[in-house]
């Protein structure tokens, strides 16, 4: 990709100057060789990083470390955020208040309320 970008720049007559190392890449053969060397070293570095990452992950797996995001815990219904407002929710549902309005009253997202109601139905 680096070579392609530099090739486009060189064919259009652009000159690329690197600020940090003060390289000037133009349309001469030295610039092309230097650009090729930069591209090659970047590709080698990417491959080395990938290889080191794969080796480290394999080593961790061999050590028995569980990789990735941890699974969520199922907590008891009593520890849920809305459990303390259970009577209020039941009363509002009995009166016919919409779930969206109940969620606003309880200061939770409507999806949280919906999941809570489904869990409560399974627990009773």
Coordinates of N, CA, C and O in Angstrom, one line a residue:
X1 N 0.8 -1.2 0.0 CA 0.0 0.0 0.0 C 0.9 1.3 0.0 O 0.6 2.2 -0.7
X2 N 1.9 1.2 0.8 CA 2.9 2.3 0.8 C 3.5 2.6 -0.6 O 3.5 3.7 -1.1
X3 N 3.9 1.5 -1.2 CA 4.5 1.6 -2.5 C 3.5 2.1 -3.5 O 3.9 2.9 -4.4
X4 N 2.3 1.7 -3.4 CA 1.2 2.2 -4.4 C 1.0 3.7 -4.2 O 1.0 4.4 -5.2
X5 N 0.9 4.2 -3.0 CA 0.7 5.6 -2.7 C 1.9 6.4 -3.2 O 1.8 7.4 -3.9
X6 N 3.1 5.9 -2.9 CA 4.3 6.6 -3.4 C 4.5 6.6 -4.9 O 4.9 7.5 -5.5
X7 N 4.1 5.5 -5.5 CA 4.1 5.4 -7.0 C 3.2 6.4 -7.6 O 3.5 7.1 -8.6
X8 N 2.0 6.5 -7.0 CA 1.0 7.5 -7.5 C 1.6 8.9 -7.4 O 1.5 9.8 -8.3
X9 N 2.2 9.2 -6.3 CA 2.8 10.5 -6.0 C 3.9 10.8 -7.0 O 4.0 11.9 -7.6
X10 N 4.8 9.8 -7.3 CA 5.9 9.9 -8.2 C 5.5 10.1 -9.6 O 6.1 10.9 -10.4
X11 N 4.4 9.4 -10.1 CA 3.9 9.5 -11.4 C 3.3 10.9 -11.7 O 3.3 11.4 -12.8
X12 N 2.7 11.5 -10.6 CA 2.1 12.8 -10.8 C 3.1 13.9 -10.6 O 2.8 15.1 -10.6
X13 N 4.4 13.5 -10.3 CA 5.4 14.5 -10.2 C 5.5 15.1 -8.8 O 6.2 16.2 -8.6
X14 N 4.8 14.5 -7.8 CA 4.9 15.0 -6.4 C 6.2 14.6 -5.8 O 6.8 13.6 -6.1
X15 N 6.6 15.4 -4.8 CA 7.8 15.0 -4.0 C 7.3 14.8 -2.6 O 6.6 15.6 -2.1
X16 N 7.8 13.7 -2.0 CA 7.4 13.4 -0.6 C 8.6 13.7 0.2 O 9.7 13.1 0.0
X17 N 8.5 14.5 1.3 CA 9.6 14.7 2.2 C 9.1 14.2 3.6 O 8.1 14.6 4.0
X18 N 10.0 13.5 4.2 CA 9.7 13.0 5.6 C 10.3 14.1 6.5 O 11.5 14.4 6.4
X19 N 9.5 14.5 7.4 CA 10.0 15.6 8.3 C 11.0 15.0 9.3 O 12.0 15.6 9.5
X20 N 10.7 13.9 9.9 CA 11.5 13.4 11.0 C 12.9 13.0 10.6 O 13.9 13.4 11.2
X21 N 13.0 12.3 9.5 CA 14.4 11.8 9.0 C 14.9 12.6 7.8 O 16.0 12.3 7.3
X22 N 14.2 13.5 7.3 CA 14.6 14.4 6.3 C 14.9 13.7 5.0 O 15.9 13.9 4.3
X23 N 14.1 12.7 4.6 CA 14.2 12.0 3.4 C 13.4 12.7 2.3 O 12.3 13.2 2.6
X24 N 13.9 12.8 1.1 CA 13.2 13.4 0.0 C 13.0 12.3 -1.1 O 14.0 11.8 -1.6
X25 N 11.7 12.0 -1.3 CA 11.4 11.0 -2.3 C 10.8 11.7 -3.5 O 9.8 12.3 -3.5
X26 N 11.5 11.5 -4.6 CA 11.1 12.1 -5.9 C 10.9 11.1 -6.9 O 10.5 10.0 -6.7
X27 N 11.3 11.4 -8.2 CA 11.1 10.5 -9.3 C 12.4 9.8 -9.7 O 12.5 9.1 -10.7
X28 N 13.5 9.9 -8.9 CA 14.7 9.2 -9.2 C 14.8 7.8 -8.7 O 14.0 7.4 -7.9
X29 N 15.8 7.0 -9.1 CA 15.9 5.6 -8.7 C 16.2 5.4 -7.2 O 15.7 4.5 -6.6
X30 N 16.9 6.3 -6.7 CA 17.2 6.2 -5.2 C 16.0 6.4 -4.4 O 15.8 5.6 -3.4
X31 N 15.1 7.2 -4.8 CA 13.8 7.4 -4.1 C 13.0 6.1 -4.2 O 12.3 5.7 -3.2
X32 N 13.0 5.5 -5.3 CA 12.2 4.3 -5.5 C 12.7 3.2 -4.6 O 12.0 2.4 -4.0
X33 N 14.1 3.0 -4.6 CA 14.7 2.0 -3.8 C 14.4 2.3 -2.3 O 14.0 1.4 -1.5
X34 N 14.5 3.5 -1.9 CA 14.2 3.9 -0.5 C 12.7 3.6 -0.1 O 12.4 3.1 0.9
X35 N 11.8 4.0 -1.0 CA 10.4 3.7 -0.8 C 10.1 2.2 -0.7 O 9.4 1.8 0.2
X36 N 10.8 1.4 -1.5 CA 10.6 0.0 -1.5 C 11.1 -0.6 -0.2 O 10.5 -1.4 0.5
X37 N 12.3 0.0 0.3 CA 12.8 -0.5 1.6 C 11.9 -0.2 2.7 O 11.7 -1.0 3.7
X38 N 11.3 1.1 2.7 CA 10.3 1.4 3.8 C 9.1 0.5 3.8 O 8.7 0.0 4.8
X39 N 8.6 0.2 2.6 CA 7.4 -0.7 2.5 C 7.8 -2.1 3.0 O 7.0 -2.7 3.7
X40 N 8.9 -2.6 2.6 CA 9.3 -3.9 3.0 C 9.5 -4.0 4.5 O 9.1 -5.0 5.1
X41 N 10.2 -3.0 5.1 CA 10.4 -3.0 6.5 C 9.1 -2.9 7.3 O 8.9 -3.6 8.3
X42 N 8.1 -2.2 6.8 CA 6.8 -2.0 7.4 C 6.1 -3.4 7.4 O 5.5 -3.8 8.3
X43 N 6.2 -4.1 6.2 CA 5.5 -5.4 6.1 C 6.1 -6.4 7.0 O 5.4 -7.2 7.7
X44 N 7.5 -6.4 7.1 CA 8.1 -7.3 8.0 C 7.8 -7.1 9.4 O 7.5 -8.0 10.2
X45 N 7.7 -5.8 9.8 CA 7.3 -5.5 11.2 C 5.9 -5.9 11.5 O 5.6 -6.4 12.6
X46 N 5.0 -5.7 10.6 CA 3.6 -6.2 10.8 C 3.5 -7.7 11.0 O 2.8 -8.2 11.8
X47 N 4.3 -8.4 10.2 CA 4.3 -9.9 10.3 C 4.9 -10.3 11.6 O 4.4 -11.3 12.2
X48 N 6.0 -9.6 12.1 CA 6.6 -10.0 13.4 C 5.6 -9.7 14.5 O 5.5 -10.5 15.5
X49 N 4.9 -8.6 14.5 CA 3.9 -8.3 15.5 C 2.8 -9.3 15.5 O 2.5 -9.8 16.6
X50 N 2.4 -9.7 14.4 CA 1.3 -10.7 14.3 C 1.8 -12.1 14.9 O 1.1 -12.7 15.6
X51 N 3.0 -12.4 14.5 CA 3.6 -13.7 15.0 C 3.8 -13.7 16.5 O 3.4 -14.6 17.2
X52 N 4.3 -12.5 17.1 CA 4.4 -12.4 18.5 C 3.1 -12.5 19.2 O 3.0 -13.2 20.3
X53 N 2.1 -11.9 18.7 CA 0.7 -11.9 19.3 C 0.2 -13.3 19.3 O -0.3 -13.8 20.3
X54 N 0.3 -14.0 18.1 CA -0.2 -15.4 18.1 C 0.6 -16.3 19.1 O -0.1 -17.2 19.7
X55 N 1.9 -16.1 19.2 CA 2.6 -17.0 20.1 C 2.2 -16.7 21.6 O 2.1 -17.6 22.4
X56 N 2.0 -15.4 21.9 CA 1.6 -15.1 23.3 C 0.2 -15.6 23.6 O 0.0 -16.2 24.7
X57 N -0.7 -15.6 22.6 CA -2.1 -16.2 22.8 C -2.0 -17.7 23.0 O -2.7 -18.2 23.8
X58 N -1.2 -18.3 22.2 CA -1.0 -19.8 22.3 C -0.4 -20.1 23.7 O -0.9 -21.1 24.3
X59 N 0.6 -19.4 24.1 CA 1.2 -19.6 25.4 C 0.1 -19.5 26.6 O 0.1 -20.3 27.5
X60 N -0.7 -18.4 26.5 CA -1.7 -18.2 27.5 C -2.7 -19.3 27.5 O -3.2 -19.8 28.5
X61 N -3.1 -19.8 26.3 CA -4.1 -20.9 26.2 C -3.5 -22.2 26.8 O -4.1 -22.9 27.5
X62 N -2.2 -22.4 26.6 CA -1.5 -23.6 27.1 C -1.4 -23.5 28.7 O -1.4 -24.5 29.3
X63 N -1.3 -22.3 29.2 CA -1.3 -22.1 30.6 C -2.7 -22.2 31.2 O -2.9 -22.2 32.5
X64 N -3.7 -22.3 30.4 CA -5.1 -22.5 30.9 C -5.8 -21.2 31.1 O -6.9 -21.2 31.7
X65 N -5.3 -20.1 30.7 CA -6.0 -18.8 30.8 C -7.1 -18.7 29.8 O -7.0 -19.0 28.7
X66 N -8.3 -18.3 30.3 CA -9.4 -18.1 29.5 C -9.4 -16.8 28.8 O -9.3 -15.7 29.5
X67 N -9.3 -16.8 27.5 CA -9.2 -15.5 26.8 C -10.5 -15.0 26.4 O -11.5 -15.7 26.3
X68 N -10.6 -13.7 26.1 CA -11.8 -13.0 25.7 C -12.5 -12.4 26.8 O -12.1 -12.4 28.0
X69 N -13.6 -11.8 26.5 CA -14.5 -11.1 27.4 C -15.1 -12.1 28.4 O -15.6 -13.1 27.9
X70 N -15.1 -11.9 29.7 CA -15.7 -12.8 30.6 C -17.2 -12.9 30.5 O -17.8 -11.9 30.1
X71 N -17.7 -14.1 30.7 CA -19.2 -14.2 30.6 C -19.8 -13.5 31.8 O -19.3 -13.5 32.9
X72 N -21.0 -13.0 31.5 CA -21.8 -12.3 32.6 C -22.3 -13.3 33.6 O -22.5 -14.5 33.4
X73 N -22.5 -12.8 34.8 CA -23.0 -13.7 35.9 C -24.5 -13.5 36.0 O -25.0 -12.4 35.9
X74 N -25.1 -14.6 36.3 CA -26.5 -14.5 36.6 C -26.7 -14.2 38.0 O -26.2 -14.9 38.9
X75 N -27.3 -13.1 38.3 CA -27.5 -12.7 39.7 C -28.9 -13.0 40.1 O -29.8 -13.1 39.2
X76 N -29.1 -13.2 41.3 CA -30.5 -13.5 41.8 C -31.4 -12.3 41.5 O -31.0 -11.1 41.4
X77 N -32.7 -12.6 41.4 CA -33.7 -11.6 41.1 C -33.7 -10.5 42.1 O -34.0 -9.3 41.8
X78 N -33.4 -10.8 43.4 CA -33.4 -9.8 44.5 C -32.3 -8.8 44.3 O -32.4 -7.7 44.9
X79 N -31.3 -9.1 43.6 CA -30.2 -8.1 43.4 C -30.4 -7.2 42.2 O -29.6 -6.4 41.9
X80 N -31.5 -7.4 41.5 CA -31.7 -6.6 40.3 C -32.0 -5.2 40.7 O -32.6 -4.9 41.7
X81 N -31.7 -4.3 39.8 CA -31.9 -2.8 40.0 C -33.4 -2.5 40.3 O -33.7 -1.6 41.1
X82 N -34.3 -3.2 39.6 CA -35.7 -2.8 39.7 C -36.5 -3.6 40.8 O -37.6 -3.3 41.0
X83 N -35.8 -4.5 41.5 CA -36.5 -5.3 42.4 C -37.1 -4.5 43.6 O -38.2 -4.8 44.1
X84 N -36.4 -3.5 44.0 CA -36.9 -2.6 45.1 C -38.1 -1.8 44.6 O -38.9 -1.4 45.5
X85 N -38.3 -1.7 43.3 CA -39.5 -1.0 42.8 C -40.6 -1.9 42.3 O -41.4 -1.5 41.5
X86 N -40.5 -3.2 42.7 CA -41.4 -4.2 42.2 C -42.9 -3.8 42.4 O -43.7 -4.0 41.5
X87 N -43.2 -3.4 43.6 CA -44.6 -3.1 44.0 C -45.1 -1.9 43.1 O -46.2 -1.9 42.6
X88 N -44.3 -0.9 43.0 CA -44.6 0.3 42.1 C -44.9 -0.2 40.7 O -45.9 0.2 40.1
X89 N -44.0 -1.0 40.2 CA -44.2 -1.5 38.8 C -45.5 -2.3 38.6 O -46.2 -2.1 37.7
X90 N -45.7 -3.2 39.6 CA -47.0 -4.0 39.5 C -48.2 -3.1 39.6 O -49.1 -3.3 38.8
X91 N -48.2 -2.1 40.4 CA -49.3 -1.2 40.5 C -49.5 -0.4 39.2 O -50.6 -0.2 38.7
X92 N -48.4 0.1 38.7 CA -48.5 0.9 37.4 C -49.0 0.0 36.3 O -49.8 0.5 35.4
X93 N -48.5 -1.2 36.3 CA -49.0 -2.2 35.2 C -50.5 -2.4 35.4 O -51.2 -2.5 34.4
X94 N -50.9 -2.6 36.6 CA -52.3 -2.9 36.9 C -53.2 -1.7 36.4 O -54.3 -2.0 35.8
X95 N -52.8 -0.5 36.6 CA -53.5 0.7 36.2 C -53.5 0.8 34.7 O -54.4 1.5 34.1
X96 N -52.5 0.3 34.0 CA -52.5 0.4 32.5 C -51.5 1.4 32.0 O -51.6 1.8 30.9
X97 N -50.5 1.7 32.8 CA -49.5 2.7 32.4 C -48.5 1.9 31.4 O -48.2 0.7 31.6
X98 N -48.1 2.6 30.4 CA -47.3 1.9 29.4 C -45.9 1.6 30.0 O -45.4 2.3 30.9
X99 N -45.3 0.6 29.4 CA -43.9 0.2 29.8 C -42.9 1.3 29.7 O -42.0 1.5 30.5
X100 N -43.1 2.1 28.6 CA -42.1 3.2 28.4 C -42.3 4.2 29.5 O -41.3 4.8 30.0
X101 N -43.5 4.5 29.9 CA -43.7 5.5 31.0 C -43.2 5.0 32.3 O -42.6 5.7 33.1
X102 N -43.4 3.7 32.6 CA -43.0 3.1 33.8 C -41.4 3.1 33.8 O -40.8 3.4 34.9
X103 N -40.8 2.9 32.7 CA -39.3 2.9 32.6 C -38.8 4.4 32.9 O -37.8 4.5 33.7
X104 N -39.5 5.4 32.5 CA -39.2 6.7 32.7 C -39.3 7.0 34.2 O -38.5 7.7 34.9
X105 N -40.4 6.6 34.8 CA -40.7 6.8 36.3 C -39.6 6.1 37.1 O -39.1 6.7 38.1
X106 N -39.2 4.9 36.7 CA -38.1 4.2 37.4 C -36.7 4.6 37.0 O -35.8 4.1 37.6
X107 N -36.6 5.5 36.1 CA -35.3 6.0 35.6 C -34.4 4.9 35.1 O -33.2 4.8 35.5
X108 N -35.0 4.0 34.2 CA -34.2 3.0 33.6 C -34.6 3.0 32.1 O -35.6 3.6 31.7
X109 N -33.8 2.3 31.3 CA -34.2 2.1 29.9 C -35.4 1.2 29.7 O -35.5 0.3 30.6
X110 N -36.2 1.4 28.7 CA -37.4 0.5 28.6 C -37.0 -0.9 28.3 O -37.7 -1.8 28.7
X111 N -35.8 -1.2 27.7 CA -35.3 -2.5 27.5 C -35.0 -3.2 28.8 O -35.2 -4.4 29.0
X112 N -34.4 -2.4 29.7 CA -34.1 -3.0 31.1 C -35.4 -3.4 31.8 O -35.5 -4.5 32.4
X113 N -36.4 -2.6 31.7 CA -37.7 -2.9 32.3 C -38.3 -4.1 31.6 O -38.8 -5.0 32.3
X114 N -38.3 -4.2 30.3 CA -38.8 -5.3 29.6 C -38.1 -6.6 30.0 O -38.8 -7.6 30.3
X115 N -36.8 -6.6 30.1 CA -36.1 -7.8 30.5 C -36.5 -8.2 32.0 O -36.7 -9.4 32.3
X116 N -36.6 -7.2 32.8 CA -37.0 -7.4 34.2 C -38.4 -8.1 34.3 O -38.6 -9.0 35.0
X117 N -39.3 -7.6 33.5 CA -40.7 -8.1 33.5 C -40.7 -9.6 33.0 O -41.4 -10.4 33.6
X118 N -39.9 -9.9 32.0 CA -39.8 -11.3 31.5 C -39.2 -12.2 32.6 O -39.7 -13.3 32.9
X119 N -38.1 -11.7 33.3 CA -37.5 -12.5 34.4 C -38.5 -12.7 35.5 O -38.5 -13.8 36.1
X120 N -39.3 -11.7 35.8 CA -40.2 -11.8 36.9 C -41.3 -12.8 36.6 O -41.8 -13.5 37.4
X121 N -41.7 -12.8 35.3 CA -42.7 -13.8 34.9 C -42.2 -15.2 35.0 O -43.0 -16.1 35.4
X122 N -40.9 -15.4 34.8 CA -40.4 -16.8 34.9 C -40.2 -17.2 36.4 O -40.2 -18.3 36.7
X123 N -40.0 -16.2 37.3 CA -39.8 -16.5 38.7 C -41.1 -16.6 39.5 O -41.0 -17.0 40.6
X124 N -42.2 -16.3 38.9 CA -43.5 -16.4 39.7 C -44.3 -17.5 39.1 O -44.3 -17.9 38.0

